[in-house]
CSV table of C-alpha atoms and ligand atoms in Angstrom, one decimal:
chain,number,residue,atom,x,y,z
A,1254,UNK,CA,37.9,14.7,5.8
A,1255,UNK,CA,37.7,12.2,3.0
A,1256,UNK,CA,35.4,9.6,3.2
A,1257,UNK,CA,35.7,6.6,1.0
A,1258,UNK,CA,33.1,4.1,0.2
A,1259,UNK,CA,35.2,0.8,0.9
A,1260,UNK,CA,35.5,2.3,4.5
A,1261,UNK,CA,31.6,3.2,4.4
A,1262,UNK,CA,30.8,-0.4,3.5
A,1263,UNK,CA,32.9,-2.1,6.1
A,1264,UNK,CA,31.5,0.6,8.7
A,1265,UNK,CA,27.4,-0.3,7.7
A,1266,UNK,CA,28.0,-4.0,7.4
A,1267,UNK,CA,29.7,-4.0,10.8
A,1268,UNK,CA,26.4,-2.0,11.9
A,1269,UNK,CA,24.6,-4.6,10.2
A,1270,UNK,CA,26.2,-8.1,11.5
A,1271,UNK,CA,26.4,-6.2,15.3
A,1272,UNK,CA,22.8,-4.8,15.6
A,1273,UNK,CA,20.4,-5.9,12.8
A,1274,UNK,CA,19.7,-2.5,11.4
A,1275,UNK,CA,20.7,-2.4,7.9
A,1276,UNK,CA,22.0,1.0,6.1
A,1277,UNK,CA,23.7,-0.2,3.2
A,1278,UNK,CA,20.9,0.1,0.9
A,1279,UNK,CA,20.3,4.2,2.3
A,1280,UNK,CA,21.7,6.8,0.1
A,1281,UNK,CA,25.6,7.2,0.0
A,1282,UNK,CA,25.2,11.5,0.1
A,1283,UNK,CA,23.1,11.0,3.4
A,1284,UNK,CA,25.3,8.6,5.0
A,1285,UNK,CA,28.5,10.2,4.2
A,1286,UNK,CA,27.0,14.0,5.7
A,1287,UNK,CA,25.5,12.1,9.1
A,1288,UNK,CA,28.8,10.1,9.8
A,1289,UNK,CA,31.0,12.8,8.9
A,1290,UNK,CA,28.5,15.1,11.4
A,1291,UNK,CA,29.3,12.1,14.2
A,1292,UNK,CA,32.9,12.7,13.2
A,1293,UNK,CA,33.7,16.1,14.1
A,1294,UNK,CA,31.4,15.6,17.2
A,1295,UNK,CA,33.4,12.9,18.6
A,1296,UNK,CA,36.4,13.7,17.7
A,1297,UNK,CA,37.1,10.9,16.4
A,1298,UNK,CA,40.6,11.1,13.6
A,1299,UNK,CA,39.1,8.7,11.4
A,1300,UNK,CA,36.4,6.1,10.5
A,1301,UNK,CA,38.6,3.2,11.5
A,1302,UNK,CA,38.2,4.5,15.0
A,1303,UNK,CA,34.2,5.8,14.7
A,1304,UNK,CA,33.5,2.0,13.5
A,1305,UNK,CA,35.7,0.5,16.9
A,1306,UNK,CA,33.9,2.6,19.0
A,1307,UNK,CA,30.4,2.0,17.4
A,1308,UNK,CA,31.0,-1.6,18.1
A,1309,UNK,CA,32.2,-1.6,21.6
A,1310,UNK,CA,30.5,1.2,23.1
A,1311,UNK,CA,26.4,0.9,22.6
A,1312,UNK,CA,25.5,4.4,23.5
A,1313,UNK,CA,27.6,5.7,20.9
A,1314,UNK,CA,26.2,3.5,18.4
A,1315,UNK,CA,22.2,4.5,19.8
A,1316,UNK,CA,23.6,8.1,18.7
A,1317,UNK,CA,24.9,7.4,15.0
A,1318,UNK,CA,21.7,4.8,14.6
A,1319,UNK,CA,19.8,8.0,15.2
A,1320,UNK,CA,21.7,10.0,13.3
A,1321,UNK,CA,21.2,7.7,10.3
A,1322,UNK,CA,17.8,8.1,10.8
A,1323,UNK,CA,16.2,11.7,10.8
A,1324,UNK,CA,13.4,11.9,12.7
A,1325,UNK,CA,12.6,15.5,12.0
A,1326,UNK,CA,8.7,15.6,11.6
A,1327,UNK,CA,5.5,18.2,12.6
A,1328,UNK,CA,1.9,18.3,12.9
A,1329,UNK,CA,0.0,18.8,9.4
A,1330,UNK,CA,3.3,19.0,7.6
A,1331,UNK,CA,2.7,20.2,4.1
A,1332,UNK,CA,-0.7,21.5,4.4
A,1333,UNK,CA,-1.5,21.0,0.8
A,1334,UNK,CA,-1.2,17.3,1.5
A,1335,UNK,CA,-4.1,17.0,4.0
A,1336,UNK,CA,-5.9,19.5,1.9
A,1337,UNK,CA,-5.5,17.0,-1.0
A,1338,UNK,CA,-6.0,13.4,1.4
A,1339,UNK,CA,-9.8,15.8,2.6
A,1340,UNK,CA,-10.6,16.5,-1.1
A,1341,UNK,CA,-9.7,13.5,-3.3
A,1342,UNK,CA,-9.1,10.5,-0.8
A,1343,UNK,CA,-11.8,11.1,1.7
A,1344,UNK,CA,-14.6,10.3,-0.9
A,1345,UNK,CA,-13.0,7.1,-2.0
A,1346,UNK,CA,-12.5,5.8,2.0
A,1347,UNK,CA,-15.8,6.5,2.7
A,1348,UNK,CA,-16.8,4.1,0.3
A,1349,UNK,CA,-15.2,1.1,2.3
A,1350,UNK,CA,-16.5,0.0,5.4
A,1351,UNK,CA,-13.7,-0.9,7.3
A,1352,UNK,CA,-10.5,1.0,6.5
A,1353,UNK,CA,-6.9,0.4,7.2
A,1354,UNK,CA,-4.0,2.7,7.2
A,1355,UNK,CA,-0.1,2.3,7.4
A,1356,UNK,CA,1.8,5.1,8.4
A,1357,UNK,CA,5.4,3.7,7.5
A,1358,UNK,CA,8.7,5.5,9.1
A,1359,UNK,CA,5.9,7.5,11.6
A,1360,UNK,CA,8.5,9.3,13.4
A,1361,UNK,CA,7.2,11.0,16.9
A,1362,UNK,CA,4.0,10.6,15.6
A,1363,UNK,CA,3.0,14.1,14.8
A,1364,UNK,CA,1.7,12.6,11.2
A,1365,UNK,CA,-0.2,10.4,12.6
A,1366,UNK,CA,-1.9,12.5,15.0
A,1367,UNK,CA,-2.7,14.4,12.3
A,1368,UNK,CA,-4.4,12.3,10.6
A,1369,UNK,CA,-6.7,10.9,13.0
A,1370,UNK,CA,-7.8,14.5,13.2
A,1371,UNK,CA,-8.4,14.8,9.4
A,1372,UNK,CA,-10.9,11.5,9.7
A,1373,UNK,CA,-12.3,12.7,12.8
A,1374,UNK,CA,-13.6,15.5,11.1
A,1375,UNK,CA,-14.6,13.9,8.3
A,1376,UNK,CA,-16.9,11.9,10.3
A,1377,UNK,CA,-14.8,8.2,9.4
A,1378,UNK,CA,-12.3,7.5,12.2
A,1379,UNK,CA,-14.2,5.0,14.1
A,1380,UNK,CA,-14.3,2.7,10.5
A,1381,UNK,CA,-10.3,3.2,10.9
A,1382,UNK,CA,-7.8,1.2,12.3
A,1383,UNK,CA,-4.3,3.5,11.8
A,1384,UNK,CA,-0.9,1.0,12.3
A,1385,UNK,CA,2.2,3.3,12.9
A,1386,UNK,CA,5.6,2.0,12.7
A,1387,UNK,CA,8.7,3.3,13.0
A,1388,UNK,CA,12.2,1.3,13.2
A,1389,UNK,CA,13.5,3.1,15.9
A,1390,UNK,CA,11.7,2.4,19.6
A,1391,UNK,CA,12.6,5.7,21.1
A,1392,UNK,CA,10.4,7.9,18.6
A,1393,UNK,CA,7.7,5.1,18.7
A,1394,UNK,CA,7.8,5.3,22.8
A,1395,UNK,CA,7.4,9.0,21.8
A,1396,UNK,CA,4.6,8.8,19.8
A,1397,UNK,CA,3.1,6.3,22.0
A,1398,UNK,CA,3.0,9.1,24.8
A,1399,UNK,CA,1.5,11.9,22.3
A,1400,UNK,CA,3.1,15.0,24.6
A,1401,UNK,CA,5.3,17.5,22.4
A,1402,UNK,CA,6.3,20.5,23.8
A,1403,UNK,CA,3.9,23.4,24.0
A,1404,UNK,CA,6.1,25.8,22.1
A,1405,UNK,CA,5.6,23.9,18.5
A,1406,UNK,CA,1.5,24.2,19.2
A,1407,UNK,CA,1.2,27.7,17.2
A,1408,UNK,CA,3.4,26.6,14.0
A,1409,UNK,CA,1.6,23.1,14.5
A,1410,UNK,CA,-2.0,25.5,15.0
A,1411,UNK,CA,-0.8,27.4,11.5
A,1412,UNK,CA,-0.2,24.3,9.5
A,1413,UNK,CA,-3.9,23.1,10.8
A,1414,UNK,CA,-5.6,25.8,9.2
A,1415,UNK,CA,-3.7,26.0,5.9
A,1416,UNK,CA,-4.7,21.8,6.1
A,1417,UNK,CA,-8.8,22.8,5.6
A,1418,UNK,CA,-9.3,22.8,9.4
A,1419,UNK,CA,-12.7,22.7,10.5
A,1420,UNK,CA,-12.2,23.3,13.9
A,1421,UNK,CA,-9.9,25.2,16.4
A,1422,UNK,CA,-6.2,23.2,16.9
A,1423,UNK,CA,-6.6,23.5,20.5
A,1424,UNK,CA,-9.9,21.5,20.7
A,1425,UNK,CA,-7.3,18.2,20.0
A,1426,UNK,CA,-5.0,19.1,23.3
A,1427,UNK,CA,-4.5,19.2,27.1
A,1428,UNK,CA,-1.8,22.2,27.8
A,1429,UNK,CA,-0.1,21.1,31.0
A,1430,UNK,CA,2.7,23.3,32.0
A,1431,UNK,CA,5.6,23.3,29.5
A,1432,UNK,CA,3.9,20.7,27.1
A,1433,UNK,CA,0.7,20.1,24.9
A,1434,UNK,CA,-0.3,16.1,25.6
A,1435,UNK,CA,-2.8,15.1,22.5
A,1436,UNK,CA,-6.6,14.0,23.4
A,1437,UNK,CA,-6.9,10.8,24.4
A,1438,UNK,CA,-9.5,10.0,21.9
A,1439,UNK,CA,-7.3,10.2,18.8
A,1440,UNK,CA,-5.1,7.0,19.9
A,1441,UNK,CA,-8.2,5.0,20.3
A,1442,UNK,CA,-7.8,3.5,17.3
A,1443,UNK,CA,-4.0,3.5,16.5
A,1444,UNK,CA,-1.7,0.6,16.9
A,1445,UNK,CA,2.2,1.3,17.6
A,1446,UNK,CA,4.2,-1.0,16.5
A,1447,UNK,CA,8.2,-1.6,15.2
A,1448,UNK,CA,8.7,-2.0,11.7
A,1449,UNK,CA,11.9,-2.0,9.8
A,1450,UNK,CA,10.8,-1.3,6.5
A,1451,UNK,CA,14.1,-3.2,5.1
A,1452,UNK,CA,13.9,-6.5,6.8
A,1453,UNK,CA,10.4,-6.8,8.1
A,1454,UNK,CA,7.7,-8.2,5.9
A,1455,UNK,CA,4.0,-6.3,4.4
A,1456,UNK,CA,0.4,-5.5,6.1
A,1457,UNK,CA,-2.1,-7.5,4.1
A,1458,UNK,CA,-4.9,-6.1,3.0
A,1459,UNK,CA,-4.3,-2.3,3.6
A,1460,UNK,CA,-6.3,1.0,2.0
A,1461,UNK,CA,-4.2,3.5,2.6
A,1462,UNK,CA,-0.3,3.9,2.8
A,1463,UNK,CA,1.6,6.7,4.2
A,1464,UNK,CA,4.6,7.0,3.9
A,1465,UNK,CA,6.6,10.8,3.5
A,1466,UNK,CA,9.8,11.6,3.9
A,1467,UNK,CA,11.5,8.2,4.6
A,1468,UNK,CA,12.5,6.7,1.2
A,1469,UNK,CA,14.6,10.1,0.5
A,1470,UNK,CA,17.0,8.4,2.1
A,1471,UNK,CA,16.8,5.4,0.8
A,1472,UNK,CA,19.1,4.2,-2.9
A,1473,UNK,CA,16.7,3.5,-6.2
A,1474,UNK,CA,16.9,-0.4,-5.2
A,1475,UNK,CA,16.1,-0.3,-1.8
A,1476,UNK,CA,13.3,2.3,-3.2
A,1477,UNK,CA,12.3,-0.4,-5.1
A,1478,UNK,CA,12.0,-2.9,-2.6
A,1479,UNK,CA,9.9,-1.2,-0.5
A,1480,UNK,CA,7.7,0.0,-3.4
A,1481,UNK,CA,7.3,-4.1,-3.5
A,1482,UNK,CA,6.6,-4.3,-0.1
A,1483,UNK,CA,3.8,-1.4,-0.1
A,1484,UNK,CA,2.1,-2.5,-3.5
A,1485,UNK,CA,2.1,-6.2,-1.4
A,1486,UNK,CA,0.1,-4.1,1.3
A,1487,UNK,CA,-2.3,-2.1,-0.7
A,1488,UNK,CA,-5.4,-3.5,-1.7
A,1489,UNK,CA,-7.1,-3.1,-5.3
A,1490,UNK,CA,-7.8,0.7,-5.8
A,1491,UNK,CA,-6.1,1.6,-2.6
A,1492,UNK,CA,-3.6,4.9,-1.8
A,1493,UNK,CA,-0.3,5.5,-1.6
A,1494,UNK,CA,1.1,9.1,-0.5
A,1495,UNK,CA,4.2,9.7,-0.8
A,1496,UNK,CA,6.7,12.9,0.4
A,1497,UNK,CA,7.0,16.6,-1.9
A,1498,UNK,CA,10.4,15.1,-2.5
A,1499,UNK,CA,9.7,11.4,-3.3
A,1500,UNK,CA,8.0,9.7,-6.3
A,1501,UNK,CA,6.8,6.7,-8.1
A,1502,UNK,CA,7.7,8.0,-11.5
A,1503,UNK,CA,11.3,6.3,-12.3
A,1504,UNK,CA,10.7,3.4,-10.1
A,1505,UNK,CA,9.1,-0.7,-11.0
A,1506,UNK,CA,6.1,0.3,-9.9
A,1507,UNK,CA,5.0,3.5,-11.6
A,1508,UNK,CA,2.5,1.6,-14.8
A,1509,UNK,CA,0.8,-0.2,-11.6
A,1510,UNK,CA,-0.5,3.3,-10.5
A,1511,UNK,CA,-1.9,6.4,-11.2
A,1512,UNK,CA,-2.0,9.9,-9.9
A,1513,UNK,CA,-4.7,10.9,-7.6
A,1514,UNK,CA,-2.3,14.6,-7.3
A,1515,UNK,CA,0.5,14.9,-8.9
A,1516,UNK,CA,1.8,18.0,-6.7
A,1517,UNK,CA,1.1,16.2,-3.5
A,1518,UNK,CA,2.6,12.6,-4.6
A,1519,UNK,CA,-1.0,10.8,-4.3
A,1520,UNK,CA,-1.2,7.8,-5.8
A,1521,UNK,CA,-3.9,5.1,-6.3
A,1522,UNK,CA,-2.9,1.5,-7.0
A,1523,UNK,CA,-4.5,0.5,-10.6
A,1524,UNK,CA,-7.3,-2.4,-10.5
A,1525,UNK,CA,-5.9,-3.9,-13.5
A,1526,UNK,CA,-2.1,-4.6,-14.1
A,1527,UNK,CA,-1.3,-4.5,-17.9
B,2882,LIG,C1,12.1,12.3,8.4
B,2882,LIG,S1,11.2,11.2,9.3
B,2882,LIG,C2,9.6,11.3,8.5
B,2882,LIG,C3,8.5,11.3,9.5
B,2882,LIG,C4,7.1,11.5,8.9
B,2882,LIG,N1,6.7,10.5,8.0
B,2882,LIG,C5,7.0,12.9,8.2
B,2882,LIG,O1,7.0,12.9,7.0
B,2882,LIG,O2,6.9,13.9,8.9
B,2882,LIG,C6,11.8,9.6,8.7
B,2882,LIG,C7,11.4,8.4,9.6
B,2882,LIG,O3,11.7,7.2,8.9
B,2882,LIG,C8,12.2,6.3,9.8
B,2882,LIG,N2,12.9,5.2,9.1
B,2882,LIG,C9,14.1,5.3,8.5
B,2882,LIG,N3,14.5,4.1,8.0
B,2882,LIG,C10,13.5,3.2,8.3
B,2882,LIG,C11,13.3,1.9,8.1
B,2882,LIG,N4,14.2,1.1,7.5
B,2882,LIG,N5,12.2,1.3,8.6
B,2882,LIG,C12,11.2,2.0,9.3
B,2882,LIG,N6,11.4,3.3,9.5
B,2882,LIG,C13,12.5,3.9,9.1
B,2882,LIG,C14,13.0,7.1,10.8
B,2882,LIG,O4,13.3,6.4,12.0
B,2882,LIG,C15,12.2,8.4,10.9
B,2882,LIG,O5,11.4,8.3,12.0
């Protein structure tokens, strides 16, 4: 099936005006794949009908709102990343006193898990306050809760040790039956919270941003803005980390920063502007 964009635009502004969650700034190749998906799943004959439906029947809509936004995430993904964030971005939190992270479009919360193990380790989670937000309140409730099912645990164990792991994976779980709940200690000093990243506003005075895998969906403007949005956050000398796929290069923002890894998408926010 065809899809054209007029129909597209009518479809994500109906979204927009109905529920507050606004896709028209996303890339066009992702939306077109995800509602064609919800397409041939519903059965529906055309977009005219998927866009009727969406509007008068609020489960259905829950169900393309998630599939608009992938939530597919794990534990140490990218292990070269964390290996990176221990060897060049440890040194440089350790130098402030208090420090402040953003995990932006967290997902289940694997990521951030993740990292509060890093700084454990590294001796400097209790200086850290870790916000996670996520735009979608059923992963957030999700990562709230910290169980995932104890299946993923030896992939999740794998990715650990590639990561620079300086202990055993199972030291930072309960196993309870079918599921692997996360120790209670690593949420002491994360805050939950929902945050749309297109209409909600920055976190002031921030050292660290994470934020992988999210703005791959997202067109070079809407990049953009959000690029505002994080430089708004990050403090003077502060981090940005970014997906494999994503990158500051081509966008407003990239004489405002330079490269802390180039491979893993580190950045570090200039002191001086010029
Ligand atoms: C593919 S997941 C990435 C998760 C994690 N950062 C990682 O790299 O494993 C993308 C996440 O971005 C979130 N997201 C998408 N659009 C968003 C928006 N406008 N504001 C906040 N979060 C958003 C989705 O809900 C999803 O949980």
């Amino acid at each position: 099936m065809e899809l054209i964009d007029t129909d597209l635009d009518a479809l994500l502004s109906a979204i927009y005006s109905r529920y507050g969650y606004d896709f028209r700034g996303y890339s066009r190749a992702h939306i077109k794949r995800r509602v064609l998906q919800r397409l041939r799943l519903s059965e529906l004959d055309n977009i005219a009908l998927l866009q009727k439906k969406v509007l008068s029947d609020t489960h259905f809509a829950a169900c393309l709102l998630r599939d608009l936004s992938i939530n597919v995430t794990e534990m140490f993904r990218d292990p070269g990343f964390y290996r990176a964030v221990r060897e060049k971005v440890i040194p440089l939190l350790r130098t402030w006193s208090h420090i402040k992270i953003w995990h932006a479009g967290c997902s289940t919360g694997e990521e951030v898990y993740s990292m509060a193990i890093l700084l454990k380790e590294e001796g400097l989670y209790d200086r850290v306050r870790i916000y996670a937000t996520d735009f979608n309140q059923v992963v957030l409730e999700q990562a709230r809760a910290g169980i995932y099912p104890a299946e993923r645990m030896k992939n999740y164990a794998w990715n650990y040790q590639r990561s620079g792991a300086k202990a055993a994976f199972s030291d930072y779980y309960h196993a309870q039956y079918d599921s692997a709940i996360m120790d209670p200690s690593l949420k002491k000093n994360i805050v939950w919270a929902n945050h749309n990243l297109v209409t909600d506003s920055d976190f002031a005075e921030t050292h660290m941003v994470v934020c992988r895998n999210v703005l791959i969906y997202f067109n070079t403007e809407l990049q953009n803005k959000v690029y505002g949005l994080f430089n708004g956050s990050l403090v003077k000398g502060g981090v940005l980390c970014l997906g494999r796929k994503e990158s500051l290069r081509f966008s407003n923002y990239s004489d405002r920063y330079s490269d802390m890894d180039k491979d893993q998408k580190i950045y570090r926010k200039n002191y001086r502007y010029e």
